[in-house]
């Protein structure tokens, strides 16, 4: 297909070279349209050599080809990476003061913006309004990644990784099985504070939840990731909500559930929390007895959500997916515990994991069984094994299938 790659004037412009390679290596014909200021970061020679096409920023080059009309009309896809605050503002207000903004006005196909800027600029109401305007007109504006920015600062504002932009761009051209749906995923392990420096935690790394988020993004969904403590970064492109405790997570999930089509509870939520959090550090002393920690039950977020959904008129989220971490013991095996948990939680699907100290937690490989209340004993559920990414793609495919079945 014909792709226009618009490059804005930000330091992340160099990463657009990797994105360009992903398109050209897949056989797409890419015309790069850099803004004037982006050439401070990457020169025209780089874009011409990598794309094999002539490159211009101005409507007054090669006037006989009428590039300011032709490029937009002919493009099957326009991707802008990095999309700076200035470029988003110019695009939102419909300006036509260089070749790229002209091309955006002439677009006939999907347009994808991959923002990159400092956190303050991204969070500024002016930028938020411009992003909302562009989205309301049908453009895809990706969420930036979170992490180290150009200076010493870090936060939301990193250009999403080229692979994530590439996947989102392809999904914009050919909608994936979850296009048009909002998927909320919880990930990581909650931490329940004892005092300002200590907490009760668990071994969840967040790898399964983030792999599911990437798979849902690749399937075209809008993804909201409610992340407790994770050892891995959130994938670029998700809307990230960071939480610490089970109670924080419950509040975030309840808020997100109202406009979600799918909820996937992949987080390891602490079942118990200390009955109180001491305001100052707990000290040891020979004069007082050692502390005894009393635990109280946390709410079961998944079960509550299913009950609320079933009692509500909106019936959102349409599909609620739970995870179960089981070791099995002398009284029941893993599958038996999984079936009981599915019945107890009432969710629509339950992804069953066999766990142990070196099984699943923190690992890249996993093996799961997807249980549904419709399973019959005659046809036991099959097992899916592979990397957490491979398994996540299969789980997401199953979710898309369930949604489609509910629609029809
Ligand atoms: N879960 C939840 N709220 C909790 C505990 C768990 O929403 N307070 C969710 C998890 O996110 C997961 C599912 O419930 O999707 C099962 O979690 P798991 O720890 O396996 O089950 P528990 O309900 O805690 O049961 P038990 O530990 O007794 O096996």
Tab-separated table of C-alpha atoms and ligand atoms in Angstrom:
chain	number	residue	atom	x	y	z
A	1	UNK	CA	0.000	0.000	0.000
A	2	UNK	CA	0.967	3.664	-0.289
A	3	UNK	CA	1.961	5.148	3.051
A	4	UNK	CA	2.781	8.744	3.932
A	5	UNK	CA	5.053	8.972	6.967
A	6	UNK	CA	4.838	12.466	8.455
A	7	UNK	CA	7.746	13.293	10.740
A	8	UNK	CA	7.401	16.067	13.334
A	9	UNK	CA	10.183	18.124	14.889
A	10	UNK	CA	11.006	16.169	18.016
A	11	UNK	CA	14.045	14.240	19.177
A	12	UNK	CA	12.119	10.986	18.628
A	13	UNK	CA	12.278	11.672	14.857
A	14	UNK	CA	15.192	9.242	14.692
A	15	UNK	CA	12.896	6.405	15.777
A	16	UNK	CA	10.725	7.085	12.726
A	17	UNK	CA	13.579	5.589	10.672
A	18	UNK	CA	12.902	2.184	12.294
A	19	UNK	CA	9.189	2.607	11.633
A	20	UNK	CA	9.947	3.405	7.987
A	21	UNK	CA	11.991	0.197	7.745
A	22	UNK	CA	9.100	-1.866	9.107
A	23	UNK	CA	6.865	-0.524	6.319
A	24	UNK	CA	9.387	-0.854	3.485
A	25	UNK	CA	10.461	-4.353	4.513
A	26	UNK	CA	6.817	-5.452	4.393
A	27	UNK	CA	6.728	-4.159	0.796
A	28	UNK	CA	4.856	-0.871	1.318
A	29	UNK	CA	5.719	2.250	-0.681
A	30	UNK	CA	6.484	5.059	1.769
A	31	UNK	CA	6.697	8.785	1.056
A	32	UNK	CA	8.263	10.618	3.967
A	33	UNK	CA	7.007	14.147	4.609
A	34	UNK	CA	9.117	15.763	7.323
A	35	UNK	CA	8.266	19.145	8.829
A	36	UNK	CA	10.892	21.844	8.418
A	37	UNK	CA	11.906	21.672	12.085
A	38	UNK	CA	12.197	17.856	12.068
A	39	UNK	CA	15.167	18.265	9.699
A	40	UNK	CA	17.095	19.654	12.697
A	41	UNK	CA	16.967	16.073	14.002
A	42	UNK	CA	17.059	13.823	10.917
A	43	UNK	CA	18.120	14.984	7.447
A	44	UNK	CA	16.400	14.511	4.099
A	45	UNK	CA	19.200	12.191	2.898
A	46	UNK	CA	18.240	9.600	5.518
A	47	UNK	CA	14.585	9.610	4.474
A	48	UNK	CA	15.364	9.495	0.733
A	49	UNK	CA	17.865	6.658	1.126
A	50	UNK	CA	15.604	4.570	3.352
A	51	UNK	CA	12.360	5.170	1.421
A	52	UNK	CA	13.711	5.288	-2.137
A	53	UNK	CA	11.415	8.278	-2.794
A	54	UNK	CA	12.125	12.001	-3.091
A	55	UNK	CA	11.403	13.924	0.083
A	56	UNK	CA	10.092	17.435	0.580
A	57	UNK	CA	8.626	19.592	3.329
A	58	UNK	CA	7.335	22.379	1.136
A	59	UNK	CA	4.365	22.765	-1.193
A	60	UNK	CA	6.664	24.721	-3.547
A	61	UNK	CA	8.992	21.794	-4.458
A	62	UNK	CA	8.141	19.814	-7.633
A	63	UNK	CA	5.085	22.025	-8.101
A	64	UNK	CA	4.214	20.302	-11.397
A	65	UNK	CA	3.386	17.110	-9.420
A	66	UNK	CA	0.915	19.018	-7.204
A	67	UNK	CA	2.256	17.078	-4.216
A	68	UNK	CA	0.117	18.940	-1.670
A	69	UNK	CA	-2.975	17.341	-3.222
A	70	UNK	CA	-1.569	14.120	-4.664
A	71	UNK	CA	0.145	12.717	-1.566
A	72	UNK	CA	-2.970	12.850	0.627
A	73	UNK	CA	-5.259	11.577	-2.120
A	74	UNK	CA	-3.087	8.637	-3.038
A	75	UNK	CA	-2.183	7.522	0.492
A	76	UNK	CA	-3.881	4.386	1.798
A	77	UNK	CA	-2.559	5.377	5.220
A	78	UNK	CA	-0.930	8.418	6.832
A	79	UNK	CA	1.163	7.917	9.963
A	80	UNK	CA	2.598	10.886	11.840
A	81	UNK	CA	5.505	9.930	14.116
A	82	UNK	CA	6.543	11.733	16.175
A	83	UNK	CA	3.456	13.934	16.419
A	84	UNK	CA	4.606	16.946	18.436
A	85	UNK	CA	2.288	19.235	20.434
A	86	UNK	CA	2.677	21.835	17.664
A	87	UNK	CA	1.833	19.378	14.901
A	88	UNK	CA	-1.252	18.081	16.762
A	89	UNK	CA	-2.367	21.706	17.222
A	90	UNK	CA	-1.868	22.532	13.552
A	91	UNK	CA	-3.665	19.360	12.447
A	92	UNK	CA	-6.566	19.937	14.875
A	93	UNK	CA	-7.073	23.514	13.702
A	94	UNK	CA	-6.909	22.529	10.045
A	95	UNK	CA	-3.880	24.633	9.149
A	96	UNK	CA	-2.190	24.131	5.794
A	97	UNK	CA	1.140	25.851	6.222
A	98	UNK	CA	3.487	23.111	5.028
A	99	UNK	CA	3.370	19.978	2.891
A	100	UNK	CA	2.500	17.667	5.813
A	101	UNK	CA	-0.505	19.667	7.068
A	102	UNK	CA	-1.759	20.026	3.463
A	103	UNK	CA	-1.438	16.268	3.070
A	104	UNK	CA	-3.399	15.693	6.295
A	105	UNK	CA	-6.222	17.905	4.995
A	106	UNK	CA	-6.339	15.947	1.733
A	107	UNK	CA	-6.308	12.497	3.431
A	108	UNK	CA	-8.814	9.979	2.150
A	109	UNK	CA	-7.633	7.013	4.222
A	110	UNK	CA	-6.928	6.442	7.908
A	111	UNK	CA	-4.625	8.822	9.799
A	112	UNK	CA	-2.615	7.693	12.823
A	113	UNK	CA	-0.759	10.096	15.129
A	114	UNK	CA	1.969	8.766	17.439
A	115	UNK	CA	2.579	11.581	19.936
A	116	UNK	CA	5.927	12.377	21.577
A	117	UNK	CA	6.500	15.358	23.839
A	118	UNK	CA	7.228	16.304	27.429
A	119	UNK	CA	4.664	15.211	29.993
A	120	UNK	CA	3.526	18.780	30.742
A	121	UNK	CA	2.834	19.377	27.060
A	122	UNK	CA	0.875	16.113	26.732
A	123	UNK	CA	-1.129	16.849	29.903
A	124	UNK	CA	-1.798	20.487	28.906
A	125	UNK	CA	-5.507	21.163	28.329
A	126	UNK	CA	-4.685	22.655	24.916
A	127	UNK	CA	-3.071	19.405	23.751
A	128	UNK	CA	-5.819	17.301	25.363
A	129	UNK	CA	-8.429	19.347	23.460
A	130	UNK	CA	-6.519	18.972	20.183
A	131	UNK	CA	-6.248	15.206	20.693
A	132	UNK	CA	-9.986	15.006	21.460
A	133	UNK	CA	-10.773	17.013	18.313
A	134	UNK	CA	-8.632	14.791	16.112
A	135	UNK	CA	-10.146	11.635	17.608
A	136	UNK	CA	-13.674	12.986	17.159
A	137	UNK	CA	-12.886	13.347	13.462
A	138	UNK	CA	-11.857	9.716	13.224
A	139	UNK	CA	-8.082	9.996	13.478
A	140	UNK	CA	-6.276	7.478	15.651
A	141	UNK	CA	-4.163	9.266	18.273
A	142	UNK	CA	-2.082	6.709	20.156
A	143	UNK	CA	-1.352	7.078	23.829
A	144	UNK	CA	2.329	7.920	24.316
A	145	UNK	CA	4.587	5.537	26.206
A	146	UNK	CA	5.634	6.236	29.787
A	147	UNK	CA	9.308	6.497	30.713
A	148	UNK	CA	12.473	8.513	30.285
A	149	UNK	CA	12.062	11.632	28.140
A	150	UNK	CA	14.734	13.763	26.456
A	151	UNK	CA	16.037	15.480	29.563
A	152	UNK	CA	16.160	14.150	33.090
A	153	UNK	CA	12.378	14.051	33.214
A	154	UNK	CA	10.271	10.965	32.813
A	155	UNK	CA	6.539	10.294	32.543
A	156	UNK	CA	3.955	9.939	29.767
A	157	UNK	CA	5.272	11.419	26.509
A	158	UNK	CA	7.627	8.856	24.962
A	159	UNK	CA	7.025	7.935	21.364
A	160	UNK	CA	5.394	4.471	21.315
A	161	UNK	CA	7.815	1.797	20.092
A	162	UNK	CA	7.974	1.550	16.270
A	163	UNK	CA	6.471	-1.974	16.386
A	164	UNK	CA	3.470	-0.669	18.372
A	165	UNK	CA	2.937	2.214	15.925
A	166	UNK	CA	3.247	-0.190	13.014
A	167	UNK	CA	0.674	-2.582	14.514
A	168	UNK	CA	-1.749	0.271	15.281
A	169	UNK	CA	-1.318	1.658	11.769
A	170	UNK	CA	-2.075	-1.698	10.134
A	171	UNK	CA	-5.076	-2.125	12.447
A	172	UNK	CA	-6.359	1.298	11.297
A	173	UNK	CA	-6.279	0.111	7.682
A	174	UNK	CA	-7.675	-3.330	8.300
A	175	UNK	CA	-9.774	-3.396	11.463
A	176	UNK	CA	-8.856	-6.207	13.848
A	177	UNK	CA	-11.344	-8.525	15.581
A	178	UNK	CA	-11.568	-6.169	18.582
A	179	UNK	CA	-11.773	-2.883	16.626
A	180	UNK	CA	-14.290	-0.499	18.137
A	181	UNK	CA	-14.207	-2.194	21.543
A	182	UNK	CA	-12.754	-0.985	24.831
A	183	UNK	CA	-10.895	-3.594	26.845
A	184	UNK	CA	-9.892	-2.973	30.465
A	185	UNK	CA	-7.116	-5.198	31.795
A	186	UNK	CA	-5.757	-5.355	35.335
A	187	UNK	CA	-2.140	-6.411	35.742
A	188	UNK	CA	0.625	-6.871	38.309
A	189	UNK	CA	0.364	-7.471	42.037
A	190	UNK	CA	-1.262	-5.184	44.589
A	191	UNK	CA	0.746	-3.987	47.578
A	192	UNK	CA	-0.921	-3.615	50.944
A	193	UNK	CA	0.999	-1.197	53.190
A	194	UNK	CA	1.939	-2.032	56.777
A	195	UNK	CA	3.720	1.245	57.401
A	196	UNK	CA	5.358	3.872	55.134
A	197	UNK	CA	8.196	1.488	54.157
A	198	UNK	CA	6.745	-2.028	54.300
A	199	UNK	CA	3.983	-3.812	52.467
A	200	UNK	CA	2.484	-7.232	51.831
A	201	UNK	CA	2.981	-8.092	48.178
A	202	UNK	CA	3.034	-11.049	45.832
A	203	UNK	CA	5.133	-12.517	43.023
A	204	UNK	CA	3.121	-11.196	40.068
A	205	UNK	CA	5.424	-9.520	37.505
A	206	UNK	CA	2.736	-8.003	35.275
A	207	UNK	CA	4.072	-9.930	32.253
A	208	UNK	CA	0.800	-11.753	31.597
A	209	UNK	CA	-1.329	-8.610	31.902
A	210	UNK	CA	0.958	-6.521	29.669
A	211	UNK	CA	1.140	-9.329	27.084
A	212	UNK	CA	-2.669	-9.385	27.044
A	213	UNK	CA	-2.701	-5.597	26.643
A	214	UNK	CA	-0.359	-5.838	23.625
A	215	UNK	CA	-2.459	-8.627	22.105
A	216	UNK	CA	-5.672	-6.615	22.574
A	217	UNK	CA	-4.015	-3.549	21.002
A	218	UNK	CA	-2.891	-5.652	18.049
A	219	UNK	CA	-6.479	-6.874	17.687
A	220	UNK	CA	-7.566	-3.234	17.346
A	221	UNK	CA	-9.047	-2.618	20.808
A	222	UNK	CA	-8.765	0.542	22.835
A	223	UNK	CA	-6.937	-0.751	25.900
A	224	UNK	CA	-7.026	0.560	29.443
A	225	UNK	CA	-4.417	-1.042	31.697
A	226	UNK	CA	-5.034	-0.806	35.441
A	227	UNK	CA	-1.591	-1.626	36.755
A	228	UNK	CA	-0.603	-2.503	40.292
A	229	UNK	CA	3.107	-3.151	40.926
A	230	UNK	CA	4.764	-4.531	37.765
A	231	UNK	CA	8.367	-5.504	36.945
A	232	UNK	CA	7.824	-4.659	33.265
A	233	UNK	CA	6.792	-1.393	31.582
A	234	UNK	CA	3.270	-0.869	30.275
A	235	UNK	CA	3.118	-1.220	26.484
A	236	UNK	CA	2.897	2.059	24.592
A	237	UNK	CA	-0.549	2.687	23.230
A	238	UNK	CA	-2.502	1.767	26.366
A	239	UNK	CA	-4.286	4.201	28.651
A	240	UNK	CA	-2.435	3.559	31.902
A	241	UNK	CA	-4.041	3.812	35.343
A	242	UNK	CA	-1.548	3.092	38.143
A	243	UNK	CA	-2.812	1.759	41.461
A	244	UNK	CA	-1.221	0.335	44.588
A	245	UNK	CA	-3.679	-1.502	46.813
A	246	UNK	CA	-6.621	-3.822	46.201
A	247	UNK	CA	-8.992	-1.052	47.307
A	248	UNK	CA	-7.397	1.399	44.802
A	249	UNK	CA	-7.757	-1.239	42.110
A	250	UNK	CA	-11.389	-1.868	42.995
A	251	UNK	CA	-12.187	1.866	42.624
A	252	UNK	CA	-10.337	2.094	39.277
A	253	UNK	CA	-11.988	-1.068	37.916
A	254	UNK	CA	-15.471	0.093	38.924
A	255	UNK	CA	-14.945	3.401	37.147
A	256	UNK	CA	-13.534	1.742	34.026
A	257	UNK	CA	-16.161	-1.013	33.867
A	258	UNK	CA	-18.994	1.327	32.945
A	259	UNK	CA	-17.659	1.992	29.446
A	260	UNK	CA	-15.742	-1.250	28.839
A	261	UNK	CA	-16.859	-4.047	26.540
A	262	UNK	CA	-14.440	-6.488	28.132
A	263	UNK	CA	-12.817	-6.680	31.568
A	264	UNK	CA	-9.861	-9.017	32.058
A	265	UNK	CA	-8.799	-9.459	35.687
A	266	UNK	CA	-5.221	-10.663	35.226
A	267	UNK	CA	-3.902	-8.895	38.338
A	268	UNK	CA	-2.894	-10.787	41.446
A	269	UNK	CA	-5.115	-9.007	43.948
A	270	UNK	CA	-4.224	-9.445	47.622
A	271	UNK	CA	-7.002	-11.321	49.368
A	272	UNK	CA	-6.073	-9.748	52.698
A	273	UNK	CA	-4.696	-6.436	53.929
A	274	UNK	CA	-3.355	-5.426	57.329
A	275	UNK	CA	-6.231	-4.168	59.475
A	276	UNK	CA	-4.420	-0.859	59.834
A	277	UNK	CA	-1.561	1.035	58.229
A	278	UNK	CA	0.779	2.548	60.795
A	279	UNK	CA	1.572	6.179	59.913
A	280	UNK	CA	5.210	5.987	61.003
A	281	UNK	CA	7.801	3.232	60.581
A	282	UNK	CA	7.247	0.313	62.959
A	283	UNK	CA	10.359	0.064	65.199
A	284	UNK	CA	11.620	-2.977	67.031
A	285	UNK	CA	12.250	-2.611	70.698
A	286	UNK	CA	13.199	-4.883	73.584
A	287	UNK	CA	10.707	-3.102	75.794
A	288	UNK	CA	7.538	-3.877	73.814
A	289	UNK	CA	6.343	-7.192	72.356
A	290	UNK	CA	6.968	-7.849	68.665
A	291	UNK	CA	4.068	-6.676	66.508
A	292	UNK	CA	1.317	-9.057	65.461
A	293	UNK	CA	-0.228	-8.296	62.101
A	294	UNK	CA	-3.957	-8.834	61.891
A	295	UNK	CA	-5.304	-9.272	58.386
A	296	UNK	CA	-8.742	-8.382	57.086
A	297	UNK	CA	-10.390	-9.555	53.862
A	298	UNK	CA	-10.176	-7.429	50.745
A	299	UNK	CA	-13.273	-7.280	48.562
A	300	UNK	CA	-13.374	-9.761	45.689
A	301	UNK	CA	-13.280	-7.273	42.814
A	302	UNK	CA	-14.114	-9.827	40.130
A	303	UNK	CA	-17.078	-11.310	41.917
A	304	UNK	CA	-18.481	-7.902	42.836
A	305	UNK	CA	-18.172	-6.742	39.231
A	306	UNK	CA	-20.023	-9.779	37.890
A	307	UNK	CA	-22.819	-9.229	40.448
A	308	UNK	CA	-23.066	-5.499	39.614
A	309	UNK	CA	-23.088	-6.212	35.885
A	310	UNK	CA	-25.783	-8.856	36.186
A	311	UNK	CA	-27.921	-6.498	38.272
A	312	UNK	CA	-27.466	-3.442	36.048
A	313	UNK	CA	-29.485	-2.381	33.040
A	314	UNK	CA	-26.426	-1.499	30.932
A	315	UNK	CA	-24.877	-4.964	31.411
A	316	UNK	CA	-21.377	-3.588	30.918
A	317	UNK	CA	-18.795	-5.059	30.566
A	318	UNK	CA	-20.353	-7.579	28.193
A	319	UNK	CA	-17.578	-10.061	28.853
A	320	UNK	CA	-15.786	-10.528	32.168
A	321	UNK	CA	-12.716	-12.741	32.217
A	322	UNK	CA	-11.079	-13.957	35.402
A	323	UNK	CA	-7.728	-15.586	35.994
A	324	UNK	CA	-7.085	-18.343	38.481
A	325	UNK	CA	-3.741	-19.221	39.938
A	326	UNK	CA	-3.894	-22.710	41.409
A	327	UNK	CA	-1.340	-25.176	42.720
A	328	UNK	CA	-3.707	-28.042	43.442
A	329	UNK	CA	-3.365	-29.963	46.702
A	330	UNK	CA	-4.278	-33.224	48.364
A	331	UNK	CA	-8.011	-32.520	48.274
A	332	UNK	CA	-8.448	-31.370	44.634
A	333	UNK	CA	-6.473	-30.999	41.411
A	334	UNK	CA	-5.918	-27.770	39.479
A	335	UNK	CA	-8.834	-28.300	37.068
A	336	UNK	CA	-11.258	-29.081	39.860
A	337	UNK	CA	-10.279	-25.923	41.745
A	338	UNK	CA	-10.599	-23.969	38.463
A	339	UNK	CA	-14.143	-25.186	37.817
A	340	UNK	CA	-15.162	-24.382	41.398
A	341	UNK	CA	-13.633	-20.914	41.092
A	342	UNK	CA	-15.462	-20.246	37.818
A	343	UNK	CA	-18.754	-21.156	39.482
A	344	UNK	CA	-17.949	-19.070	42.565
A	345	UNK	CA	-16.874	-15.967	40.657
A	346	UNK	CA	-19.614	-16.206	38.025
A	347	UNK	CA	-17.416	-14.748	35.275
A	348	UNK	CA	-17.870	-15.560	31.571
A	349	UNK	CA	-14.431	-17.106	31.064
A	350	UNK	CA	-11.751	-18.197	33.511
A	351	UNK	CA	-8.126	-18.541	32.444
A	352	UNK	CA	-6.641	-21.228	34.633
A	353	UNK	CA	-2.910	-21.230	35.441
A	354	UNK	CA	-0.957	-23.865	37.312
A	355	UNK	CA	1.386	-21.903	39.595
A	356	UNK	CA	4.362	-22.661	41.775
A	357	UNK	CA	7.507	-20.862	42.886
A	358	UNK	CA	9.138	-21.308	39.479
A	359	UNK	CA	5.958	-21.782	37.447
A	360	UNK	CA	4.242	-18.812	35.780
A	361	UNK	CA	5.244	-15.930	38.094
A	362	UNK	CA	7.911	-13.821	36.407
A	363	UNK	CA	8.329	-16.389	33.618
A	364	UNK	CA	7.982	-15.749	29.886
A	365	UNK	CA	6.365	-19.122	29.188
A	366	UNK	CA	2.999	-20.224	30.464
A	367	UNK	CA	0.356	-22.896	30.067
A	368	UNK	CA	-3.313	-22.125	30.555
A	369	UNK	CA	-6.733	-23.705	30.219
A	370	UNK	CA	-9.691	-21.487	29.350
A	371	UNK	CA	-12.828	-22.548	31.206
A	372	UNK	CA	-16.339	-21.390	30.390
A	373	UNK	CA	-19.656	-22.168	32.105
A	374	UNK	CA	-20.795	-23.717	28.795
A	375	UNK	CA	-18.030	-26.378	28.839
A	376	UNK	CA	-19.364	-29.888	28.961
A	377	UNK	CA	-17.663	-32.671	30.861
A	378	UNK	CA	-17.619	-34.704	27.662
A	379	UNK	CA	-15.502	-32.100	25.919
A	380	UNK	CA	-12.896	-30.961	28.435
A	381	UNK	CA	-11.301	-27.554	27.806
A	382	UNK	CA	-8.033	-27.645	25.856
A	383	UNK	CA	-4.691	-26.383	27.074
A	384	UNK	CA	-2.770	-23.522	25.431
A	385	UNK	CA	1.003	-23.445	25.963
A	386	UNK	CA	3.682	-21.039	24.756
A	387	UNK	CA	5.167	-17.658	25.539
A	388	UNK	CA	2.913	-15.247	27.403
A	389	UNK	CA	2.566	-13.286	24.105
A	390	UNK	CA	1.492	-16.364	22.120
A	391	UNK	CA	-0.920	-17.469	24.823
A	392	UNK	CA	-2.304	-13.919	25.104
A	393	UNK	CA	-2.995	-13.779	21.362
A	394	UNK	CA	-5.003	-17.007	21.696
A	395	UNK	CA	-6.899	-15.708	24.741
A	396	UNK	CA	-7.713	-12.481	22.869
A	397	UNK	CA	-8.884	-14.489	19.834
A	398	UNK	CA	-11.204	-16.467	22.110
A	399	UNK	CA	-12.520	-13.241	23.662
A	400	UNK	CA	-13.197	-11.798	20.185
A	401	UNK	CA	-15.048	-15.022	19.293
A	402	UNK	CA	-17.191	-14.833	22.450
A	403	UNK	CA	-18.080	-11.175	21.769
A	404	UNK	CA	-19.038	-11.982	18.185
A	405	UNK	CA	-21.204	-14.896	19.376
A	406	UNK	CA	-22.978	-12.632	21.880
A	407	UNK	CA	-23.649	-10.049	19.164
A	408	UNK	CA	-25.256	-12.501	16.775
B	1	LIG	N1	-9.508	-11.361	42.317
B	1	LIG	C1	-10.230	-10.216	42.588
B	1	LIG	N2	-10.268	-9.723	43.849
B	1	LIG	C2	-9.619	-10.354	44.855
B	1	LIG	C3	-8.895	-11.547	44.587
B	1	LIG	C4	-8.862	-12.019	43.306
B	1	LIG	O1	-10.817	-9.644	41.678
B	1	LIG	N3	-9.678	-9.856	46.068
B	1	LIG	C5	-9.509	-11.889	40.938
B	1	LIG	C6	-8.159	-12.069	40.286
B	1	LIG	O2	-7.772	-10.919	39.573
B	1	LIG	C7	-8.403	-13.250	39.371
B	1	LIG	C8	-9.441	-14.068	40.113
B	1	LIG	O3	-10.067	-13.169	41.014
B	1	LIG	O4	-8.955	-12.852	38.135
B	1	LIG	C9	-8.917	-15.246	40.851
B	1	LIG	O5	-7.818	-14.918	41.673
B	1	LIG	P1	-7.163	-15.995	42.636
B	1	LIG	O6	-6.139	-15.359	43.481
B	1	LIG	O7	-6.780	-17.211	41.839
B	1	LIG	O8	-8.445	-16.420	43.444
B	1	LIG	P2	-9.023	-16.027	44.845
B	1	LIG	O9	-10.427	-15.522	44.665
B	1	LIG	O10	-8.106	-15.152	45.581
B	1	LIG	O11	-9.178	-17.438	45.547
B	1	LIG	P3	-8.105	-18.315	46.373
B	1	LIG	O12	-6.902	-17.437	46.581
B	1	LIG	O13	-8.803	-18.653	47.612
B	1	LIG	O14	-7.827	-19.488	45.493
